[in-house]
Amino acid sequence: MAMKSWMYSVLEAVQHEMQEDPAMTWIFELTPPVASNPGRPVINLETEFGRKRVVNTGIDENWMASAVLGAGLAGSKSATYIPYQGACMPFEVIQNVAGKLRSMTGGKASMPVVWIIEMTGQTPGFGGQHSCYEEDSYYMHIPGVRTVIPSTPYDAKGLMHAAIRSPDPVVYLYPAGLRTLTEDVPDEAYEVPLDKAAVRIEGSDLTIVSSGAGMPVALEAAETLAGEGASVEVIDLRVLKEMDTETIVNSVAKTKRLLTVDQSYYTLCPGAEVIARAVENVDGVKVKRVAFPDAPPPASPEMFLWMRPGPQQVVEAARAIL
Amino acid sequence: MAMKSWMYSVLEAVQHEMQEDPAMTWIFELTPPVASNPGRPVINLETEFGRKRVVNTGIDENWMASAVLGAGLAGSKSATYIPYQGACMPFEVIQNVAGKLRSMTGGKASMPVVWIIEMTGQTPGFGGQHSCYEEDSYYMHIPGVRTVIPSTPYDAKGLMHAAIRSPDPVVYLYPAGLRTLTEDVPDEAYEVPLDKAAVRIEGSDLTIVSSGAGMPVALEAAETLAGEGASVEVIDLRVLKEMDTETIVNSVAKTKRLLTVDQSYYTLCPGAEVIARAVENVDGVKVKRVAFPDAPPPASPEMFLWMRPGPQQVVEAARAIL
Amino acid sequence: MEHDRTIPQWETEDTPVSPARRGFLMLAAASGAAISVGRSAAAFTDVPFAAADLDDDSLIGMYRTILQIRWHERRQADEMLSNPDYRGYNHFYAGQEAVATGVCAALRNSGPREQLDLVYSSHRPSGHAIAKGVDIPKMVAEMDFRATGMNGGYGAEMHISDPDVGFIGADGMIGPAPVIASGSAFAFRARGSDQVAVVFAGDGNYAAPHFHSTLNNAKLLDLPLIYVCENNLYHQYAHYSLSCPHEDIASAAAAYGITAETVDGQDVVQVYNAAKRAVDRARAGNGPTFIEAKTYRYYNHWGAPGAKVGELGAFGYDPLAITHFRPEKELRAWMQRDPVDISRRILADWGVMDAARAAEIEDEVKAEIEAAFEWALSQPLCTPEDGLRHVFAEGTVPARQFG
Amino acid sequence: MEHDRTIPQWETEDTPVSPARRGFLMLAAASGAAISVGRSAAAFTDVPFAAADLDDDSLIGMYRTILQIRWHERRQADEMLSNPDYRGYNHFYAGQEAVATGVCAALRNSGPREQLDLVYSSHRPSGHAIAKGVDIPKMVAEMDFRATGMNGGYGAEMHISDPDVGFIGADGMIGPAPVIASGSAFAFRARGSDQVAVVFAGDGNYAAPHFHSTLNNAKLLDLPLIYVCENNLYHQYAHYSLSCPHEDIASAAAAYGITAETVDGQDVVQVYNAAKRAVDRARAGNGPTFIEAKTYRYYNHWGAPGAKVGELGAFGYDPLAITHFRPEKELRAWMQRDPVDISRRILADWGVMDAARAAEIEDEVKAEIEAAFEWALSQPLCTPEDGLRHVFAEGTVPARQFG
Ligand SMILES: Cc1ncc(C[n+]2csc(CCOP(=O)(O)OP(=O)(O)O)c2C)c(N)n1
Ligand SMILES: Cc1ncc(C[n+]2csc(CCOP(=O)(O)OP(=O)(O)O)c2C)c(N)n1
Ligand SMILES: [Mg+2]
Ligand SMILES: [Mg+2]
């Protein structure tokens, strides 16, 4: 156990699995699989496992994603790190091939593969393709692929272990804005389940549901609201597919108030699904949804920061239904 | 005015626009732009406008979609017909380039382009990639692109005119199962607006919202329910982006009961958005959602037909909230 | 685009000459002529005639495989044309049998999973599947959506798959399969295995952007990948010259520095020899090979129940299905070089089997296929609720169609 | 991968010889040597020396453009290193100026929209933009997110665009731009216009699957497309030999039957001549051209405010920013062949301008750039609510961040 950064936690999991399984491979593009952490040995997958198992070719995210799929079909666990600029380049092969292959083969295709798909840090000033946060919804609609989105280094490591060990293909979304988080993370391998949401704070007046880069925002808002005397339950979806309906419904049945918080575009953001599941199962729920408007993020920090949901907006939206 | 098939109605619109504008182009792959209709002249865009304006190269839907985008940026209206097998091949360029370009250029990029994206006829027996109905959700989450999904030959023609004339890029989803529909369609050009849902049947007890290939199912169910004395309002979304919230909210405010019907996979189907918008705006709504399960469609007709929502399932779901 | 769009060119002068195993055979003389193999063809005199060194059983095995593919299809076509209850469809492979057969004969098709060579097929998979050694009755059952079919009725023709024989399976899409296959090849290299990955792809696949990714990465990483391009001149309604500026698609691969050759896809011996060279190269760690097999399909792009015997557009074996975009004389010229006939003639010439044995084998195959259909069409249909299985490795997903 | 990974090869024997306009110039002698242009280079003696026929103003215009690009960047780097309020970043173009300048000098950059040649840029756009003739002050304002910037502050560096001069604009992605550019070329051909579409793309773009689509369709449809591959040897941290099996990327294009040449990207005259040939070819309906310009960037991949002068990894002009993956001697060797110096020397040799005039022009450019920054950095910031505009041609989208 030690304080670890996000990326160190993740690569620790990958390193462990690659040590356990000499067939496992890793494909990267811009980001060499290297991480360091104060007081810990540097992890460098390329030097540790060699350039046969850890490769970097050209700027072709569709090849990267397809290649790990082919490796998985050949019986080798495999993972790749897709940089955010290429986040949707492999969309078709994940949606149309990987997602359907187990079903189409009547269960014969096994795909122990992980696509780590970076989402931008939503850095103000970049705009458009370099600042968007939208992939959660696209990947979440795909059946046959488990889509997860950790929001803490602990979950990032545990979900990585679970993802690599799973015979199902996993889209592992990584909101790069969370790279600065650190927390106490065990050194040994452990799994965070691929189908469970986490209740981060328990409460009885209002349920806030978020995920990924929305979580720090939701938690900060909850703190403010707690300071005002509201008892807020905060749920981190953690898994977008299969979404953990039970945890949502149990909470909303108790609070009867639901606020979803997304950095994704409003229309069909994950919160839309959360709301729909909640009201299909619980009557008389008051709901509100905070999300990025249905507009590409402009580069200008003035425009962008106004549009991106922050803790203050969440607090105000919560007050409106409390 | 004459009884016209779906494809004849659509190509009539395209032919008209191409006659009006000698710069307009059309790119196709498998489906030659030819349509015939009893008692009407055959429409053949290729022979009428020549192989400079109407082209067919290889099986490369991303090129097709990107090429019309480039044509549009060069000031030529342009459209392409993407067969269903390639429905997500151009996803990235539509999502990441076309959808963002107007915003990223501060309004300077104009893209008078239409991507006709075929969705399968959901023919039983084909399975997987040849029977899926899911693109509505993927394309609907994209900002900056108008996504429409006609469900009648009349709308198909009018939306095509509007799409071609629009300076905004338009994803024009075409559920190929509707190809067998015919109806009275005017010969002259007319527009169906790119931002309005249609109330197909008025009623006061229950609102059913559907779109595309879900519409015949919804209408048949409404008929059965009417026979049982229920006053059902049926809304055809027609436009997925920007979704016409007003029509939905007005209806649900009246009926207080909402049933959504989708052929798309349950998680983040268009109905999820409809439900979320309804309950954000109207209190005390009873909701239900009918959709395809979160599973790739199996080939076996026995399995597939059981999974695909039909009128009977819709009727039963409606009864449960009536 | 200077392609000849009418009939294949018979070029007698540079016909490859096979030093026969137990005699001497001019294939050209036997079969009319070998198809032109283009400038990028390997020099046939430089390489051993691998097929000629095979034992009789293996050679007869190839002949038998060709017949299995052919008779599976004829039998299925009969079913489509006459049995109102039959529901299976197919992208027929008739005319192309020697390609799948020759390639798969050079592969490891049985044994433990971690030693099998893998085959990625196309949307036209039944020939590849049979050649790779799948269980034919189970495949027939799958194609008619039976619960006990090879894939439980989930996949049907365009998605048949049997990893137990290294048949990763069909792929209904144009584009992705070769790239994915290169990933399997990458895994073999990474884990130090001598397995090879083979992908069958049509001329239509050339234009897909994935073509570049596949070849570029195969070359850069020296992958044990064999790309078998079945150039049957058409993709659906379009001649390949509409989508490809090369006369030989193999030259596109050669540009990457990949060993590339064109072979007569009607001649199983030529195909086998090329495949054997490619497999040896890949197993030795010497990287990818691109094989363009010039071939032709006899039937329409696709056939399904409901067509009527003798009607234009039907896919009947006789009369021929000829639609406007494929000139009748082109089809007839290709049928003169039928892979069944050519393989039979070669084996006869090599003294491997006589006419009587050839006929006997054909009868055995017919009976085998007949039995496969009988078994398959008596199998149970699927259970509706099973549609919720096999989304993930474990469990089922919830039904949602009832609201 | 047999690429030389250390320094560019100076090959004196096959140096192209330019018959001078008003004298005779051995570029090799003047500049140390021209870079090797590889086997696929056009035979320079066969073609007219287009640049030599240009009038003095045009030649001086190129020199001025090169300086504008250079000084815009130096000025911006100063801003980044010293002004705590400055927020703009850049993918610096220093070292590559002759490429954009030479290419755009051969294009139609003003006039009615339907006659302009179109330029698609990369993620490294400021050089292309200036060469195509955008308003520099507005560009500078855009790069610092000003409301009155070229794109209203929505785009910033990676998405600058000005269709009024035919600058379709920057593209932050690797892959799509060339394919889209081919679509513009398709539109020109379809409407019978003699416009041409040009795309600038780095060596990194070679590996993208879109590369194949672009070249294949450009060839098949004979499109008026000019693909300018700026091979600066690296994409981010990777040498191009990691992603490309060709020594000359141009040979990949030649394989499609596309006219392809490599030029010395440091020499604006060579670049202009190649571009002029390509433009003439395209306007005459003779299809696409691929130009590979061998070049080099001096700075890091990218620079932004916050770096410190002289620190390793900073992008300062002097001392050099040299990180481990680019050998220092490689960078120094390339800097010996600076595009500013080369263009100045050529114009001097041709008698177009003397040293005094050259210095005068440089001072004019510096002053112009200074004024651009002064204007730009006094412009207003954006209004937050405007973020809801320009999603569609009309109207705004609703705010959703407040619930
Ligand atoms: C991405 C994609 N686009 C379109 C199709 C439709 N399609 C199915 S088969 C085919 C033609 C394939 O031709 P070719 O590769 O030459 O194989 P052949 O049918 O000749 O065996 C096409 C276009 C598809 N399956 N996938
Ligand atoms: C699809 C995609 N993947 C990754 C990136 C990240 N990226 C930005 S620039 C770059 C390198 C480009 O290299 P090159 O094309 O040689 O141009 P250069 O930077 O050398 O001018 C990469 C990988 C991107 N922009 N788009
Ligand atoms: Mg073909
Ligand atoms: Mg580069």
PDB file of N, CA, C and O in Angstrom, chain B residues 112-149:
ATOM      1  N   PRO B 112     -22.999  21.564 -46.738  1.00  0.00           N
ATOM      2  CA  PRO B 112     -24.311  21.187 -47.272  1.00  0.00           C
ATOM      3  C   PRO B 112     -24.293  19.735 -47.756  1.00  0.00           C
ATOM      4  O   PRO B 112     -24.403  19.466 -48.943  1.00  0.00           O
ATOM      5  N   VAL B 113     -24.123  18.823 -46.816  1.00  0.00           N
ATOM      6  CA  VAL B 113     -23.949  17.421 -47.198  1.00  0.00           C
ATOM      7  C   VAL B 113     -24.947  16.523 -46.477  1.00  0.00           C
ATOM      8  O   VAL B 113     -25.431  16.839 -45.388  1.00  0.00           O
ATOM      9  N   VAL B 114     -25.253  15.429 -47.122  1.00  0.00           N
ATOM     10  CA  VAL B 114     -26.192  14.455 -46.569  1.00  0.00           C
ATOM     11  C   VAL B 114     -25.564  13.073 -46.647  1.00  0.00           C
ATOM     12  O   VAL B 114     -25.114  12.646 -47.709  1.00  0.00           O
ATOM     13  N   TRP B 115     -25.525  12.411 -45.507  1.00  0.00           N
ATOM     14  CA  TRP B 115     -25.138  11.001 -45.499  1.00  0.00           C
ATOM     15  C   TRP B 115     -26.401  10.180 -45.292  1.00  0.00           C
ATOM     16  O   TRP B 115     -26.978  10.208 -44.187  1.00  0.00           O
ATOM     17  N   ILE B 116     -26.803   9.483 -46.315  1.00  0.00           N
ATOM     18  CA  ILE B 116     -27.920   8.559 -46.152  1.00  0.00           C
ATOM     19  C   ILE B 116     -27.307   7.290 -45.591  1.00  0.00           C
ATOM     20  O   ILE B 116     -26.473   6.653 -46.243  1.00  0.00           O
ATOM     21  N   ILE B 117     -27.663   6.991 -44.383  1.00  0.00           N
ATOM     22  CA  ILE B 117     -27.077   5.818 -43.741  1.00  0.00           C
ATOM     23  C   ILE B 117     -28.180   4.776 -43.574  1.00  0.00           C
ATOM     24  O   ILE B 117     -29.148   4.984 -42.844  1.00  0.00           O
ATOM     25  N   GLU B 118     -27.987   3.721 -44.316  1.00  0.00           N
ATOM     26  CA  GLU B 118     -28.983   2.655 -44.299  1.00  0.00           C
ATOM     27  C   GLU B 118     -28.863   1.893 -42.989  1.00  0.00           C
ATOM     28  O   GLU B 118     -27.762   1.658 -42.499  1.00  0.00           O
ATOM     29  N   MET B 119     -30.001   1.536 -42.420  1.00  0.00           N
ATOM     30  CA  MET B 119     -29.994   0.591 -41.304  1.00  0.00           C
ATOM     31  C   MET B 119     -30.624  -0.680 -41.865  1.00  0.00           C
ATOM     32  O   MET B 119     -31.437  -0.611 -42.783  1.00  0.00           O
ATOM     33  N   THR B 120     -30.267  -1.828 -41.337  1.00  0.00           N
ATOM     34  CA  THR B 120     -30.754  -3.049 -42.004  1.00  0.00           C
ATOM     35  C   THR B 120     -32.261  -3.124 -41.948  1.00  0.00           C
ATOM     36  O   THR B 120     -32.913  -2.480 -41.127  1.00  0.00           O
ATOM     37  N   GLY B 121     -32.765  -3.981 -42.800  1.00  0.00           N
ATOM     38  CA  GLY B 121     -34.195  -4.254 -42.763  1.00  0.00           C
ATOM     39  C   GLY B 121     -34.523  -5.129 -41.571  1.00  0.00           C
ATOM     40  O   GLY B 121     -35.655  -5.521 -41.379  1.00  0.00           O
ATOM     41  N   GLN B 122     -33.524  -5.434 -40.750  1.00  0.00           N
ATOM     42  CA  GLN B 122     -33.708  -6.320 -39.596  1.00  0.00           C
ATOM     43  C   GLN B 122     -34.338  -7.615 -40.020  1.00  0.00           C
ATOM     44  O   GLN B 122     -35.206  -8.164 -39.352  1.00  0.00           O
ATOM     45  N   THR B 123     -33.913  -8.073 -41.176  1.00  0.00           N
ATOM     46  CA  THR B 123     -34.465  -9.294 -41.726  1.00  0.00           C
ATOM     47  C   THR B 123     -34.115 -10.459 -40.810  1.00  0.00           C
ATOM     48  O   THR B 123     -32.946 -10.681 -40.508  1.00  0.00           O
ATOM     49  N   PRO B 124     -35.117 -11.220 -40.398  1.00  0.00           N
ATOM     50  CA  PRO B 124     -34.798 -12.388 -39.584  1.00  0.00           C
ATOM     51  C   PRO B 124     -33.904 -13.314 -40.382  1.00  0.00           C
ATOM     52  O   PRO B 124     -34.059 -13.446 -41.593  1.00  0.00           O
ATOM     53  N   GLY B 125     -32.954 -13.933 -39.733  1.00  0.00           N
ATOM     54  CA  GLY B 125     -32.094 -14.899 -40.424  1.00  0.00           C
ATOM     55  C   GLY B 125     -30.713 -14.373 -40.714  1.00  0.00           C
ATOM     56  O   GLY B 125     -29.837 -15.126 -41.099  1.00  0.00           O
ATOM     57  N   PHE B 126     -30.500 -13.081 -40.564  1.00  0.00           N
ATOM     58  CA  PHE B 126     -29.187 -12.569 -40.930  1.00  0.00           C
ATOM     59  C   PHE B 126     -28.227 -12.395 -39.764  1.00  0.00           C
ATOM     60  O   PHE B 126     -27.050 -12.660 -39.876  1.00  0.00           O
ATOM     61  N   GLY B 127     -28.752 -11.935 -38.675  1.00  0.00           N
ATOM     62  CA  GLY B 127     -27.920 -11.921 -37.481  1.00  0.00           C
ATOM     63  C   GLY B 127     -26.847 -10.853 -37.477  1.00  0.00           C
ATOM     64  O   GLY B 127     -26.479 -10.277 -38.497  1.00  0.00           O
ATOM     65  N   GLY B 128     -26.389 -10.603 -36.288  1.00  0.00           N
ATOM     66  CA  GLY B 128     -25.219  -9.758 -36.078  1.00  0.00           C
ATOM     67  C   GLY B 128     -25.270  -8.489 -36.892  1.00  0.00           C
ATOM     68  O   GLY B 128     -26.229  -7.704 -36.833  1.00  0.00           O
ATOM     69  N   GLN B 129     -24.225  -8.307 -37.654  1.00  0.00           N
ATOM     70  CA  GLN B 129     -24.027  -7.054 -38.387  1.00  0.00           C
ATOM     71  C   GLN B 129     -25.037  -6.859 -39.514  1.00  0.00           C
ATOM     72  O   GLN B 129     -25.144  -5.774 -40.062  1.00  0.00           O
ATOM     73  N   HIS B 130     -25.717  -7.929 -39.858  1.00  0.00           N
ATOM     74  CA  HIS B 130     -26.654  -7.835 -40.980  1.00  0.00           C
ATOM     75  C   HIS B 130     -28.096  -7.725 -40.528  1.00  0.00           C
ATOM     76  O   HIS B 130     -29.008  -7.832 -41.335  1.00  0.00           O
ATOM     77  N   SER B 131     -28.274  -7.526 -39.238  1.00  0.00           N
ATOM     78  CA  SER B 131     -29.651  -7.460 -38.768  1.00  0.00           C
ATOM     79  C   SER B 131     -29.811  -6.457 -37.640  1.00  0.00           C
ATOM     80  O   SER B 131     -30.856  -6.366 -37.036  1.00  0.00           O
ATOM     81  N   CYS B 132     -28.777  -5.679 -37.380  1.00  0.00           N
ATOM     82  CA  CYS B 132     -28.809  -4.811 -36.212  1.00  0.00           C
ATOM     83  C   CYS B 132     -29.492  -3.474 -36.521  1.00  0.00           C
ATOM     84  O   CYS B 132     -29.606  -3.045 -37.657  1.00  0.00           O
ATOM     85  N   TYR B 133     -29.933  -2.855 -35.457  1.00  0.00           N
ATOM     86  CA  TYR B 133     -30.617  -1.559 -35.575  1.00  0.00           C
ATOM     87  C   TYR B 133     -30.145  -0.763 -34.372  1.00  0.00           C
ATOM     88  O   TYR B 133     -30.667  -0.921 -33.278  1.00  0.00           O
ATOM     89  N   GLU B 134     -29.127   0.011 -34.541  1.00  0.00           N
ATOM     90  CA  GLU B 134     -28.488   0.607 -33.373  1.00  0.00           C
ATOM     91  C   GLU B 134     -27.892   1.973 -33.670  1.00  0.00           C
ATOM     92  O   GLU B 134     -27.537   2.716 -32.767  1.00  0.00           O
ATOM     93  N   GLU B 135     -27.768   2.301 -34.956  1.00  0.00           N
ATOM     94  CA  GLU B 135     -27.047   3.512 -35.328  1.00  0.00           C
ATOM     95  C   GLU B 135     -27.769   4.771 -34.881  1.00  0.00           C
ATOM     96  O   GLU B 135     -27.148   5.829 -34.737  1.00  0.00           O
ATOM     97  N   ASP B 136     -29.080   4.675 -34.664  1.00  0.00           N
ATOM     98  CA  ASP B 136     -29.805   5.876 -34.237  1.00  0.00           C
ATOM     99  C   ASP B 136     -29.153   6.507 -33.012  1.00  0.00           C
ATOM    100  O   ASP B 136     -28.892   7.706 -32.981  1.00  0.00           O
ATOM    101  N   SER B 137     -28.825   5.666 -32.028  1.00  0.00           N
ATOM    102  CA  SER B 137     -28.240   6.212 -30.799  1.00  0.00           C
ATOM    103  C   SER B 137     -26.839   6.773 -31.012  1.00  0.00           C
ATOM    104  O   SER B 137     -26.502   7.830 -30.486  1.00  0.00           O
ATOM    105  N   TYR B 138     -26.026   6.054 -31.761  1.00  0.00           N
ATOM    106  CA  TYR B 138     -24.648   6.543 -31.953  1.00  0.00           C
ATOM    107  C   TYR B 138     -24.667   7.930 -32.606  1.00  0.00           C
ATOM    108  O   TYR B 138     -23.984   8.847 -32.160  1.00  0.00           O
ATOM    109  N   TYR B 139     -25.426   8.055 -33.667  1.00  0.00           N
ATOM    110  CA  TYR B 139     -25.403   9.325 -34.408  1.00  0.00           C
ATOM    111  C   TYR B 139     -26.127  10.439 -33.663  1.00  0.00           C
ATOM    112  O   TYR B 139     -25.826  11.616 -33.826  1.00  0.00           O
ATOM    113  N   MET B 140     -27.071  10.037 -32.831  1.00  0.00           N
ATOM    114  CA  MET B 140     -27.894  11.018 -32.123  1.00  0.00           C
ATOM    115  C   MET B 140     -27.121  11.797 -31.063  1.00  0.00           C
ATOM    116  O   MET B 140     -27.516  12.898 -30.683  1.00  0.00           O
ATOM    117  N   HIS B 141     -26.058  11.215 -30.564  1.00  0.00           N
ATOM    118  CA  HIS B 141     -25.284  11.870 -29.499  1.00  0.00           C
ATOM    119  C   HIS B 141     -24.348  12.949 -30.071  1.00  0.00           C
ATOM    120  O   HIS B 141     -23.801  13.762 -29.326  1.00  0.00           O
ATOM    121  N   ILE B 142     -24.152  12.944 -31.370  1.00  0.00           N
ATOM    122  CA  ILE B 142     -23.203  13.881 -31.992  1.00  0.00           C
ATOM    123  C   ILE B 142     -23.799  15.276 -32.092  1.00  0.00           C
ATOM    124  O   ILE B 142     -24.881  15.433 -32.640  1.00  0.00           O
ATOM    125  N   PRO B 143     -23.098  16.296 -31.592  1.00  0.00           N
ATOM    126  CA  PRO B 143     -23.600  17.656 -31.798  1.00  0.00           C
ATOM    127  C   PRO B 143     -23.142  18.163 -33.171  1.00  0.00           C
ATOM    128  O   PRO B 143     -22.181  17.635 -33.740  1.00  0.00           O
ATOM    129  N   GLY B 144     -23.828  19.136 -33.690  1.00  0.00           N
ATOM    130  CA  GLY B 144     -23.382  19.761 -34.942  1.00  0.00           C
ATOM    131  C   GLY B 144     -23.809  19.022 -36.186  1.00  0.00           C
ATOM    132  O   GLY B 144     -23.553  19.481 -37.301  1.00  0.00           O
ATOM    133  N   VAL B 145     -24.427  17.884 -36.024  1.00  0.00           N
ATOM    134  CA  VAL B 145     -24.951  17.137 -37.167  1.00  0.00           C
ATOM    135  C   VAL B 145     -26.438  16.946 -36.918  1.00  0.00           C
ATOM    136  O   VAL B 145     -26.839  16.540 -35.833  1.00  0.00           O
ATOM    137  N   ARG B 146     -27.243  17.261 -37.907  1.00  0.00           N
ATOM    138  CA  ARG B 146     -28.681  17.012 -37.766  1.00  0.00           C
ATOM    139  C   ARG B 146     -28.949  15.560 -38.139  1.00  0.00           C
ATOM    140  O   ARG B 146     -28.586  15.141 -39.236  1.00  0.00           O
ATOM    141  N   THR B 147     -29.542  14.821 -37.248  1.00  0.00           N
ATOM    142  CA  THR B 147     -29.829  13.420 -37.534  1.00  0.00           C
ATOM    143  C   THR B 147     -31.335  13.218 -37.627  1.00  0.00           C
ATOM    144  O   THR B 147     -32.062  13.520 -36.683  1.00  0.00           O
ATOM    145  N   VAL B 148     -31.770  12.759 -38.790  1.00  0.00           N
ATOM    146  CA  VAL B 148     -33.204  12.558 -39.018  1.00  0.00           C
ATOM    147  C   VAL B 148     -33.455  11.093 -39.365  1.00  0.00           C
ATOM    148  O   VAL B 148     -32.547  10.381 -39.799  1.00  0.00           O
ATOM    149  N   ILE B 149     -34.691  10.667 -39.159  1.00  0.00           N
ATOM    150  CA  ILE B 149     -35.043   9.283 -39.444  1.00  0.00           C
ATOM    151  C   ILE B 149     -36.506   9.215 -39.873  1.00  0.00           C
ATOM    152  O   ILE B 149     -37.400   9.041 -39.053  1.00  0.00           O
TER     153      ILE B 149
END
